[in-house]
Coordinates of C-alpha atoms (C1' of nucleotides) in Angstrom, one line a residue:
Chain I
M9 CA 131.6 67.7 90.1
V10 CA 133.4 67.3 93.5
D11 CA 131.8 65.0 95.7
I12 CA 131.7 66.7 99.1
R13 CA 131.3 64.5 102.1
L14 CA 130.4 65.7 105.6
T15 CA 129.7 64.1 108.9
N16 CA 126.2 64.8 110.0
T17 CA 125.8 65.0 113.7
K18 CA 122.2 64.3 113.2
T19 CA 122.9 60.7 111.6
R20 CA 126.4 60.2 113.1
T21 CA 127.5 59.2 109.7
K22 CA 129.5 60.9 106.6
H23 CA 127.2 61.5 103.6
S24 CA 127.7 63.1 100.2
L25 CA 126.3 66.4 100.4
V26 CA 123.1 66.9 98.0
P27 CA 122.1 70.4 98.0
I28 CA 118.4 71.2 98.2
D29 CA 119.1 73.7 95.4
P30 CA 122.6 73.5 93.8
Q31 CA 122.0 77.0 92.4
N32 CA 121.8 78.4 96.2
V33 CA 123.7 76.2 98.6
R34 CA 122.5 77.6 102.1
L35 CA 124.5 77.5 105.3
Y36 CA 123.9 78.8 108.8
L37 CA 126.6 79.2 111.4
C38 CA 125.9 80.1 115.1
G39 CA 127.7 83.2 115.7
P40 CA 128.7 85.1 119.0
T41 CA 127.0 86.7 121.8
V42 CA 128.4 90.1 121.6
Y43 CA 129.5 91.2 124.9
D44 CA 133.2 90.8 124.9
R45 CA 136.2 89.9 122.7
A46 CA 136.1 86.6 120.9
H47 CA 138.2 84.1 122.3
L48 CA 140.1 81.6 120.6
G49 CA 137.6 78.8 120.8
N50 CA 135.2 81.1 119.0
A51 CA 137.6 81.3 116.1
R52 CA 137.7 77.7 115.4
P53 CA 134.3 77.2 113.8
V54 CA 134.5 80.6 112.0
V55 CA 137.8 79.5 110.3
V56 CA 136.7 75.9 109.7
I57 CA 133.4 77.1 108.0
D58 CA 135.4 79.8 106.0
V59 CA 137.0 76.8 104.5
L60 CA 133.9 75.0 103.8
V61 CA 132.2 78.1 102.2
Q62 CA 135.5 78.5 100.0
L63 CA 135.1 74.8 99.0
L64 CA 131.3 75.1 98.5
R65 CA 131.9 78.3 96.1
H66 CA 134.6 76.4 94.3
V67 CA 132.2 73.5 93.6
Y68 CA 128.9 75.3 93.0
G69 CA 130.0 78.7 92.0
A70 CA 130.9 81.7 94.0
D71 CA 127.2 83.2 93.6
H72 CA 125.6 80.0 94.5
V73 CA 126.3 79.9 98.2
T74 CA 124.6 81.7 100.8
Y75 CA 126.3 81.9 104.2
V76 CA 124.7 83.4 107.3
R77 CA 126.3 83.8 110.8
N78 CA 124.3 85.7 113.4
F79 CA 125.1 88.1 116.2
T80 CA 123.2 87.6 119.4
D81 CA 122.8 91.1 120.8
V82 CA 120.2 90.4 123.3
D83 CA 121.3 88.4 126.1
D84 CA 121.5 88.4 129.8
K85 CA 125.3 88.5 129.7
I86 CA 125.0 91.8 127.8
N87 CA 122.6 93.2 130.2
A88 CA 125.0 92.4 133.0
R89 CA 127.8 94.1 131.2
A90 CA 125.8 97.1 130.6
A91 CA 124.8 97.0 134.1
E92 CA 128.5 96.8 135.4
T93 CA 129.7 99.7 133.1
G94 CA 126.6 101.9 133.0
R95 CA 127.0 101.9 129.2
P96 CA 124.1 101.6 126.8
I97 CA 123.4 98.0 125.5
R98 CA 123.6 99.3 121.9
D99 CA 127.1 100.8 122.5
I100 CA 128.4 97.7 123.9
T101 CA 127.0 95.4 121.2
D102 CA 128.2 97.7 118.3
E103 CA 131.5 97.9 119.7
T104 CA 131.9 94.1 120.3
I105 CA 130.7 93.6 116.7
G106 CA 133.4 95.9 115.6
W107 CA 136.2 93.9 117.3
Y108 CA 134.7 90.6 116.0
H109 CA 135.0 91.9 112.4
A110 CA 138.4 93.1 113.1
D111 CA 139.7 89.7 114.7
M112 CA 138.0 87.4 112.3
D113 CA 139.4 89.6 109.4
A114 CA 142.7 89.2 110.9
L115 CA 142.3 85.2 110.7
G116 CA 141.6 85.7 107.0
A117 CA 137.9 84.7 107.5
A118 CA 135.7 86.2 104.8
R119 CA 132.6 88.1 106.0
P120 CA 129.4 86.0 105.7
D121 CA 126.6 87.1 103.1
H122 CA 124.4 88.0 105.9
E123 CA 125.0 88.9 109.5
P124 CA 121.7 89.3 111.1
R125 CA 121.3 90.9 114.6
A126 CA 118.8 89.2 116.7
T127 CA 117.3 92.7 117.8
D128 CA 116.5 93.3 114.0
Y129 CA 114.2 90.1 113.9
I130 CA 112.1 90.4 117.1
P131 CA 108.7 90.6 115.0
Q132 CA 109.7 87.4 113.2
M133 CA 110.3 85.6 116.7
I134 CA 107.0 86.9 118.0
T135 CA 105.2 85.6 114.8
M136 CA 107.1 82.0 115.4
I137 CA 106.1 81.9 118.9
E138 CA 102.6 82.7 118.2
N139 CA 102.7 79.8 115.6
L140 CA 104.1 77.5 118.2
I141 CA 101.4 78.3 120.8
D142 CA 98.4 78.0 118.2
S143 CA 99.8 74.5 117.0
G144 CA 99.8 73.4 120.6
H145 CA 103.6 73.2 121.0
A146 CA 104.1 76.2 123.4
Y147 CA 102.2 77.7 126.1
A148 CA 102.2 81.2 127.9
V149 CA 102.2 81.5 131.7
E150 CA 103.1 84.4 133.9
G151 CA 104.5 86.4 131.2
H152 CA 106.7 83.7 129.8
V153 CA 106.0 81.5 126.9
L154 CA 107.6 78.0 127.2
F155 CA 108.2 75.3 124.5
E156 CA 106.6 72.0 125.7
V157 CA 109.3 69.5 124.9
R158 CA 106.7 66.6 125.2
S159 CA 104.9 67.8 122.2
F160 CA 107.8 67.1 120.0
A161 CA 108.4 63.3 119.5
D162 CA 111.9 63.9 118.2
Y163 CA 113.2 66.1 121.0
G164 CA 116.6 64.9 121.9
K165 CA 117.3 63.0 118.7
L166 CA 120.1 65.4 117.6
S167 CA 122.0 64.9 120.8
G168 CA 120.9 61.2 121.5
R169 CA 119.2 62.1 124.5
S170 CA 115.9 61.3 125.9
V171 CA 113.7 63.7 128.0
D172 CA 113.4 61.0 130.8
D173 CA 117.0 60.5 130.8
M174 CA 117.7 64.2 131.3
I175 CA 115.2 64.7 134.1
A176 CA 116.8 61.7 135.9
G177 CA 120.2 63.6 135.4
A178 CA 118.5 66.3 137.5
R179 CA 120.5 69.3 137.0
V180 CA 117.6 71.4 135.1
E181 CA 116.2 74.6 136.4
V182 CA 112.9 73.8 137.7
A183 CA 110.5 76.8 137.3
P184 CA 107.1 76.2 139.1
F185 CA 105.1 77.2 136.1
K186 CA 106.8 74.6 133.8
R187 CA 104.7 71.9 132.8
D188 CA 107.8 69.8 132.5
P189 CA 111.3 70.4 133.8
M190 CA 112.8 70.4 130.4
D191 CA 110.6 73.0 128.9
F192 CA 112.6 75.9 127.7
V193 CA 111.9 79.5 127.5
L194 CA 110.7 81.2 124.1
W195 CA 109.8 84.5 125.7
K196 CA 110.5 86.0 129.1
P197 CA 109.3 89.3 130.9
S198 CA 111.8 92.2 131.1
S199 CA 111.7 94.7 133.9
G200 CA 111.8 98.3 133.3
D201 CA 115.8 98.5 133.1
Q202 CA 116.1 95.4 130.8
P203 CA 115.9 95.5 127.1
G204 CA 112.5 94.5 126.0
W205 CA 109.7 94.7 123.4
D206 CA 105.8 94.7 123.6
S207 CA 104.4 91.3 122.6
P208 CA 101.1 89.5 123.0
W209 CA 102.6 88.2 126.4
G210 CA 103.5 91.4 127.8
Y211 CA 106.7 93.6 127.6
G212 CA 109.8 91.1 127.3
R213 CA 112.5 89.6 125.3
P214 CA 113.1 86.4 123.5
G215 CA 114.7 83.5 124.9
W216 CA 118.1 82.7 123.5
H217 CA 117.2 79.7 120.9
I218 CA 114.4 81.3 119.1
E219 CA 116.5 83.9 117.2
C220 CA 118.4 81.3 115.2
S221 CA 115.1 79.7 114.4
A222 CA 113.6 83.0 113.2
M223 CA 116.7 84.6 111.4
S224 CA 117.5 81.1 109.6
E225 CA 113.9 81.0 108.4
E226 CA 114.0 84.5 107.2
L227 CA 117.1 84.5 105.3
L228 CA 117.5 80.8 104.2
G229 CA 114.1 79.3 104.4
T230 CA 112.3 76.6 106.2
S231 CA 114.8 74.1 104.7
F232 CA 118.3 74.7 104.2
D233 CA 121.6 72.6 103.9
I234 CA 123.9 72.9 106.5
H235 CA 123.9 74.1 110.1
A236 CA 127.1 74.6 111.9
G237 CA 128.5 75.3 115.4
G238 CA 130.5 74.0 118.3
I239 CA 129.7 70.8 119.8
D240 CA 128.8 72.4 123.0
L241 CA 125.9 73.9 121.1
Q242 CA 124.5 70.4 120.2
F243 CA 122.6 70.5 123.4
P244 CA 120.5 72.4 124.3
H245 CA 120.8 75.1 121.8
H246 CA 120.6 73.2 118.5
E247 CA 118.1 70.7 119.9
N248 CA 115.8 73.5 120.7
E249 CA 116.2 75.1 117.4
I250 CA 115.1 72.0 115.8
A251 CA 112.2 71.7 118.1
Q252 CA 111.1 75.2 117.4
S253 CA 111.5 75.1 113.7
C254 CA 110.1 71.7 112.8
C255 CA 107.2 72.4 114.9
A256 CA 106.6 75.8 113.5
H257 CA 107.1 74.5 109.9
P258 CA 106.2 70.8 109.8
Q259 CA 106.5 70.8 106.0
G260 CA 110.2 72.0 106.3
E261 CA 113.2 70.1 107.0
F262 CA 115.0 72.7 108.9
A263 CA 118.9 71.9 108.6
R264 CA 119.8 68.8 106.5
V265 CA 123.3 68.6 107.7
W266 CA 124.5 69.4 111.2
L267 CA 128.2 70.1 111.4
H268 CA 129.7 70.3 115.1
N269 CA 133.4 71.1 115.8
E270 CA 135.1 69.7 118.8
M271 CA 136.3 71.9 121.4
L272 CA 139.6 73.7 121.8
Q273 CA 142.0 73.1 124.6
V274 CA 145.1 75.1 125.7
E275 CA 148.2 73.2 126.5
G276 CA 146.3 70.2 127.0
K277 CA 143.6 71.6 129.4
K278 CA 140.2 73.3 128.8
M279 CA 140.6 76.9 128.4
S280 CA 139.3 78.9 131.3
K281 CA 139.8 81.9 133.2
S282 CA 140.4 80.1 136.5
L283 CA 143.2 78.1 135.0
G284 CA 144.8 81.4 133.6
N285 CA 144.9 79.9 130.0
F286 CA 142.0 82.0 128.8
F287 CA 142.8 84.4 126.0
T288 CA 141.2 86.3 123.1
V289 CA 142.2 86.3 119.5
R290 CA 143.2 89.8 120.3
D291 CA 145.5 88.7 122.8
L292 CA 147.4 86.7 120.6
L293 CA 147.5 89.0 117.7
D294 CA 148.8 91.7 120.4
K295 CA 151.4 89.2 121.3
R296 CA 152.5 89.4 117.7
V297 CA 151.1 85.9 116.8
P298 CA 150.1 86.7 113.3
G299 CA 146.6 85.9 112.5
E300 CA 147.8 83.6 109.6
V301 CA 149.7 81.6 112.1
I302 CA 146.5 81.3 114.3
R303 CA 144.5 80.2 111.2
F304 CA 147.2 77.8 110.2
V305 CA 147.1 76.1 113.8
L306 CA 143.3 75.9 114.0
L307 CA 143.4 74.1 110.5
S308 CA 146.0 71.8 111.3
T309 CA 143.7 69.5 113.5
H310 CA 140.5 68.0 112.0
Y311 CA 137.4 70.0 113.1
R312 CA 135.9 67.0 114.7
K313 CA 138.8 66.3 117.1
P314 CA 139.7 68.4 120.0
M315 CA 142.2 70.9 119.1
D316 CA 145.1 71.7 121.4
W317 CA 146.5 75.3 121.2
T318 CA 150.3 75.2 122.2
A319 CA 152.9 77.7 121.9
E320 CA 155.0 75.1 120.3
K321 CA 152.5 74.5 117.6
A322 CA 152.4 78.4 117.0
Q323 CA 156.1 78.5 116.6
T324 CA 156.3 75.7 114.1
A325 CA 153.5 77.1 112.0
E326 CA 155.3 80.4 111.9
D327 CA 158.4 78.8 110.9
T328 CA 156.6 76.9 108.0
L329 CA 154.7 79.8 106.9
W330 CA 157.8 81.8 106.8
E331 CA 159.5 79.3 104.7
W332 CA 156.5 79.1 102.2
R333 CA 156.3 82.9 102.0
V334 CA 160.0 83.1 101.1
L335 CA 159.5 80.3 98.8
T336 CA 156.5 82.0 96.9
K337 CA 157.7 85.5 96.9
D338 CA 157.1 87.2 93.7
V339 CA 155.6 84.0 92.3
E340 CA 152.3 83.9 90.3
P341 CA 149.9 81.5 91.7
A342 CA 148.9 78.6 89.6
A343 CA 145.6 78.7 87.8
E344 CA 144.1 75.8 90.2
P345 CA 145.0 74.3 93.5
D346 CA 146.5 70.8 93.8
P347 CA 143.5 68.4 93.3
R348 CA 144.6 66.5 96.3
V349 CA 144.0 69.5 98.2
I350 CA 140.5 69.8 97.0
E351 CA 139.9 66.1 97.6
A352 CA 141.0 66.2 101.2
L353 CA 138.7 69.1 101.8
A354 CA 136.0 67.3 100.1
D355 CA 136.5 64.4 102.5
D356 CA 134.8 65.8 105.5
L357 CA 136.9 68.9 105.5
N358 CA 140.1 67.3 106.2
T359 CA 142.2 70.5 106.6
A360 CA 145.1 68.8 108.2
G361 CA 145.4 66.5 105.1
A362 CA 145.1 69.3 102.8
I363 CA 148.0 71.1 104.6
S364 CA 150.1 68.0 104.4
V365 CA 149.7 68.1 100.6
L366 CA 151.1 71.7 100.7
Y367 CA 154.4 70.3 102.1
T368 CA 154.8 68.2 99.2
L369 CA 154.5 71.2 97.0
K370 CA 157.9 72.9 97.7
D371 CA 159.3 72.2 94.1
D372 CA 156.3 74.0 92.7
P373 CA 155.9 77.1 94.2
A374 CA 153.1 78.4 92.0
K375 CA 151.0 75.3 92.9
L376 CA 151.9 75.9 96.4
L377 CA 150.8 79.3 96.5
A378 CA 147.5 78.5 94.8
S379 CA 146.9 75.5 97.0
A380 CA 147.7 77.6 100.2
R381 CA 145.5 80.1 99.1
F382 CA 142.5 77.9 98.8
L383 CA 143.0 77.3 102.6
G384 CA 143.1 81.1 103.2
L385 CA 146.9 81.0 103.7
L386 CA 149.8 82.8 102.0
R387 CA 147.2 85.5 101.0
P388 CA 148.7 89.0 100.4
E389 CA 146.3 90.5 102.9
L390 CA 147.7 88.2 105.8
G391 CA 151.2 88.8 104.8
D392 CA 152.3 92.0 106.8
W393 CA 153.9 89.9 109.5
V394 CA 156.5 88.6 107.2
A395 CA 157.6 92.2 106.4
R396 CA 157.0 93.9 109.8
D397 CA 160.4 93.1 111.0
L398 CA 162.0 94.3 107.8
A399 CA 161.0 97.9 108.3
V400 CA 163.0 100.0 110.3
I401 CA 165.6 99.7 113.1
D402 CA 164.3 102.1 115.7
S403 CA 167.4 103.5 117.1
M404 CA 169.1 104.5 114.1
A405 CA 167.0 105.5 111.0
I406 CA 168.3 102.8 108.9
S407 CA 166.4 99.8 107.3
V408 CA 166.9 96.4 108.4
K409 CA 167.5 95.6 104.6
D410 CA 170.5 98.3 104.7
G411 CA 171.7 97.0 108.1
I412 CA 171.8 93.6 106.6
A413 CA 173.7 94.9 103.8
T414 CA 176.4 96.6 105.9
L415 CA 176.8 93.6 108.2
T416 CA 177.2 91.3 105.1
Q417 CA 180.1 93.3 104.0
K418 CA 181.5 93.5 107.5
M419 CA 181.2 89.7 107.7
T420 CA 182.8 89.2 104.2
D421 CA 185.8 91.4 105.1
L422 CA 186.3 89.7 108.5
R423 CA 186.1 86.3 106.9
E424 CA 188.6 87.2 104.2
K425 CA 191.1 88.2 106.8
A426 CA 190.3 85.1 108.9
M427 CA 191.1 82.7 105.8
E428 CA 194.4 84.2 105.7
S429 CA 195.3 84.2 109.4
K430 CA 193.3 81.0 110.1
D431 CA 192.0 82.9 113.3
F432 CA 188.2 82.7 112.9
S433 CA 187.4 83.9 116.5
T434 CA 186.1 87.2 115.4
V435 CA 184.0 86.0 112.4
D436 CA 182.6 83.2 114.7
S437 CA 181.7 85.7 117.4
L438 CA 179.9 88.0 114.9
K439 CA 178.2 84.9 113.6
A440 CA 176.9 84.0 116.9
A441 CA 175.6 87.4 117.5
L442 CA 173.7 87.4 114.2
T443 CA 172.2 84.2 114.8
E444 CA 171.3 85.5 118.2
A445 CA 169.6 88.4 116.5
G446 CA 167.5 86.2 114.3
V447 CA 169.6 86.3 111.2
E448 CA 170.5 83.3 109.4
V449 CA 174.0 83.3 108.3
R450 CA 175.2 81.4 105.3
M451 CA 178.7 81.2 104.2
S452 CA 180.1 79.4 101.0
K453 CA 182.9 79.5 98.7
T454 CA 181.3 82.3 96.9
G455 CA 180.5 84.7 99.6
V456 CA 178.4 85.6 102.8
E457 CA 174.7 85.8 102.7
L458 CA 172.6 87.1 105.6
I459 CA 169.0 86.4 105.8
A460 CA 166.6 88.0 108.2
G461 CA 164.8 85.1 109.8
P462 CA 161.1 85.1 111.2
R463 CA 162.3 86.0 114.8
L464 CA 164.6 88.9 113.8
D465 CA 165.4 91.2 116.7
A466 CA 165.9 94.6 115.1
A467 CA 167.4 96.0 118.4
K468 CA 170.0 93.3 118.6
L469 CA 170.8 93.7 115.0
G470 CA 171.2 97.5 115.6
A471 CA 173.7 96.9 118.3
L472 CA 176.0 95.1 115.9
L473 CA 176.3 97.8 113.3
Chain E
rG28 C1' 124.0 59.5 137.4
rG29 C1' 122.7 60.1 131.8
rC30 C1' 124.8 61.4 126.7
rG31 C1' 129.1 62.1 123.4
rG32 C1' 134.2 62.3 121.8
rG33 C1' 139.2 60.8 122.0
rU34 C1' 143.9 57.3 122.8
rU35 C1' 148.8 56.8 116.4
rG36 C1' 156.5 56.7 116.3
rG37 C1' 160.5 61.8 120.7
rC38 C1' 156.6 65.7 119.5
rG39 C1' 152.4 67.5 116.2
rG40 C1' 149.1 65.0 112.9
rA41 C1' 146.2 62.2 108.6
rG42 C1' 144.7 58.3 105.2
rA43 C1' 144.0 53.1 104.1
rG44 C1' 141.5 45.9 106.1
rG45 C1' 147.3 43.9 103.2
rU46 C1' 151.8 48.5 99.7
rU47 C1' 156.3 55.4 102.4
rA48 C1' 151.3 59.7 105.1
rC49 C1' 153.1 64.4 106.0
rG50 C1' 155.8 68.1 109.1
rC51 C1' 159.2 69.1 113.2
rA52 C1' 163.0 66.9 116.0
rG53 C1' 166.8 62.7 115.6
rC54 C1' 170.7 59.7 113.1
rG55 C1' 174.3 58.9 108.9
rG56 C1' 176.4 61.1 104.4
rA57 C1' 177.8 65.1 100.8
rU58 C1' 179.1 70.2 101.5
rU59 C1' 181.6 74.0 105.1
rG60 C1' 187.6 77.1 108.2
rC61 C1' 183.4 75.5 111.7
rA62 C1' 178.5 76.0 111.1
rA63 C1' 173.8 77.2 108.8
rA64 C1' 170.9 76.3 104.7
rU65 C1' 170.6 72.8 100.8
rC66 C1' 170.7 67.6 98.8
rC67 C1' 170.8 62.4 99.6
rG68 C1' 169.8 58.5 102.9
rU69 C1' 167.5 56.5 107.5
rG70 C1' 165.7 54.4 112.4
rA71 C1' 161.0 55.0 115.0
rA72 C1' 154.1 54.0 115.8
rG73 C1' 148.9 53.1 116.5
rA74 C1' 146.5 52.8 125.1
rC75 C1' 145.2 47.4 127.1
rC76 C1' 142.5 42.7 126.4
rG77 C1' 139.5 39.7 123.5
rG78 C1' 136.9 38.7 118.5
rU79 C1' 136.1 38.5 113.1
rU80 C1' 139.6 37.7 109.1
rC81 C1' 144.4 34.2 105.2
rG82 C1' 145.9 39.2 107.3
rA83 C1' 143.8 44.8 111.7
rU84 C1' 146.6 50.2 113.9
rU85 C1' 142.3 50.3 110.4
rC86 C1' 136.1 46.4 111.7
rC87 C1' 133.3 44.6 116.4
rG88 C1' 133.1 43.8 121.9
rG89 C1' 135.2 44.8 126.6
rU90 C1' 138.8 47.4 130.1
rA91 C1' 141.8 51.8 131.4
rC92 C1' 142.7 56.7 131.1
rC93 C1' 141.7 61.6 129.2
rC94 C1' 138.1 65.3 127.4
rG95 C1' 133.4 67.5 126.4
rC96 C1' 128.0 68.3 127.2
rC97 C1' 123.8 67.8 130.6
rU98 C1' 123.8 75.4 133.8
rC99 C1' 125.9 80.8 129.9
rC100 C1' 129.5 78.9 126.5
rA101 C1' 132.2 78.0 119.5

RNA sequence: GGCGGGUUGGCGGAGAGGUUACGCAGCGGAUUGCAAAUCCGUGAAGACCGGUUCGAUUCCGGUACCCGCCUCCA
């Protein structure tokens, strides 16, 4: 049995994973609030956890892992979007979920076993809130229900903060009806035009944190193995989830292991709209950055380190993947991935280390293929980008393949003449033009070989015919 | 102000208390009409200052700088 070691944010230490039930290893990943396209930062945990799930299924069996990722479809950002556009909330959230699926599919991330929508679990949230009030951990006031942080001694433990320190830090919203400035909302009133549900505290809607507590309980139980998300969620979101779940179910452990990925940067800076370096996964795909390339770059930095997205990295990744795809074309994958890949992943999900193993497998394409696929790379469904430039030269109804064949003959003829005349100028100029068009030119004693490269420019190629 | 993370060779990026990471780029050679590709070989590192140790880039402490969270955020 492979020993999987993961760094638990709760203990700040790397431990061996010991599932509560090896027959059903349970994992929850905080999913998106569905009001807009997923940006690149949203994709990082999805891809990282996709690899973890693959590893868990490999170790414990495909049917012995339950992976849950929620959709937050009730949120003030969604309400704001609805108010801006005049569209029904359900239209917006349905559409956004569709985008999300398409974009994450393009990155080769498998769908979770369950993708609960918050609005489908309102009764469970209300039950949990009632439970918290009854047990003295929450109080209702002015149509709100608030969680009383002073009632939970471990509040702040996950993020290493104390309630007193945070209040000293000051920047907390202080509503007059809060018993303590750090108390957070479980339920809040809705006005007529806001989404809402009837509850014991009046018409209203849930606070953000309660949904994950209610849905993880419903789908995974009061104790489960792994809870994952971006490090920015550590506080307050995950801290509040712990408070809710542990107070509602003192007998449960809630999540045993907390996995947090570090943030993503772009060209060394925080991705932000004001810096003009904000972009979504779809933006990249539309710019013809293959999903497989995005995945490769996301996996090439360890998840617990800040990851810097740069155009240069994407280019290098594309070149590498191109080379590997050429190398493994028509190759049957080996039965098992290289054990070093498994070992690297088992060691706190060292995806960068696992990729480095792939580089050593050039002499064994079958093993390379099997190993890369374990990371979700070189899979057939992500390979369209390799073929896309080999389709058709628009201006003339001729395939790139035929064009290459014609040019190969032309080059061969020119070269033979040049060999006699010793004047290579025409050969060299055609070679330069081909290179410029993204074609690799190989000439040897046996002849000329032209190979379409990853950055083939079909228009330029067409011009040479 | 409070909490947390980071700093590795030209660039990207890992592991390991003592032995080559790896990739890209570079350099030398083979090869080539010249190249490309390929093959062979090769230089180059661990922010700074201390401590522990026979020995630290790897452990501990401090300094500097960068980043994140504390407000919606993966």
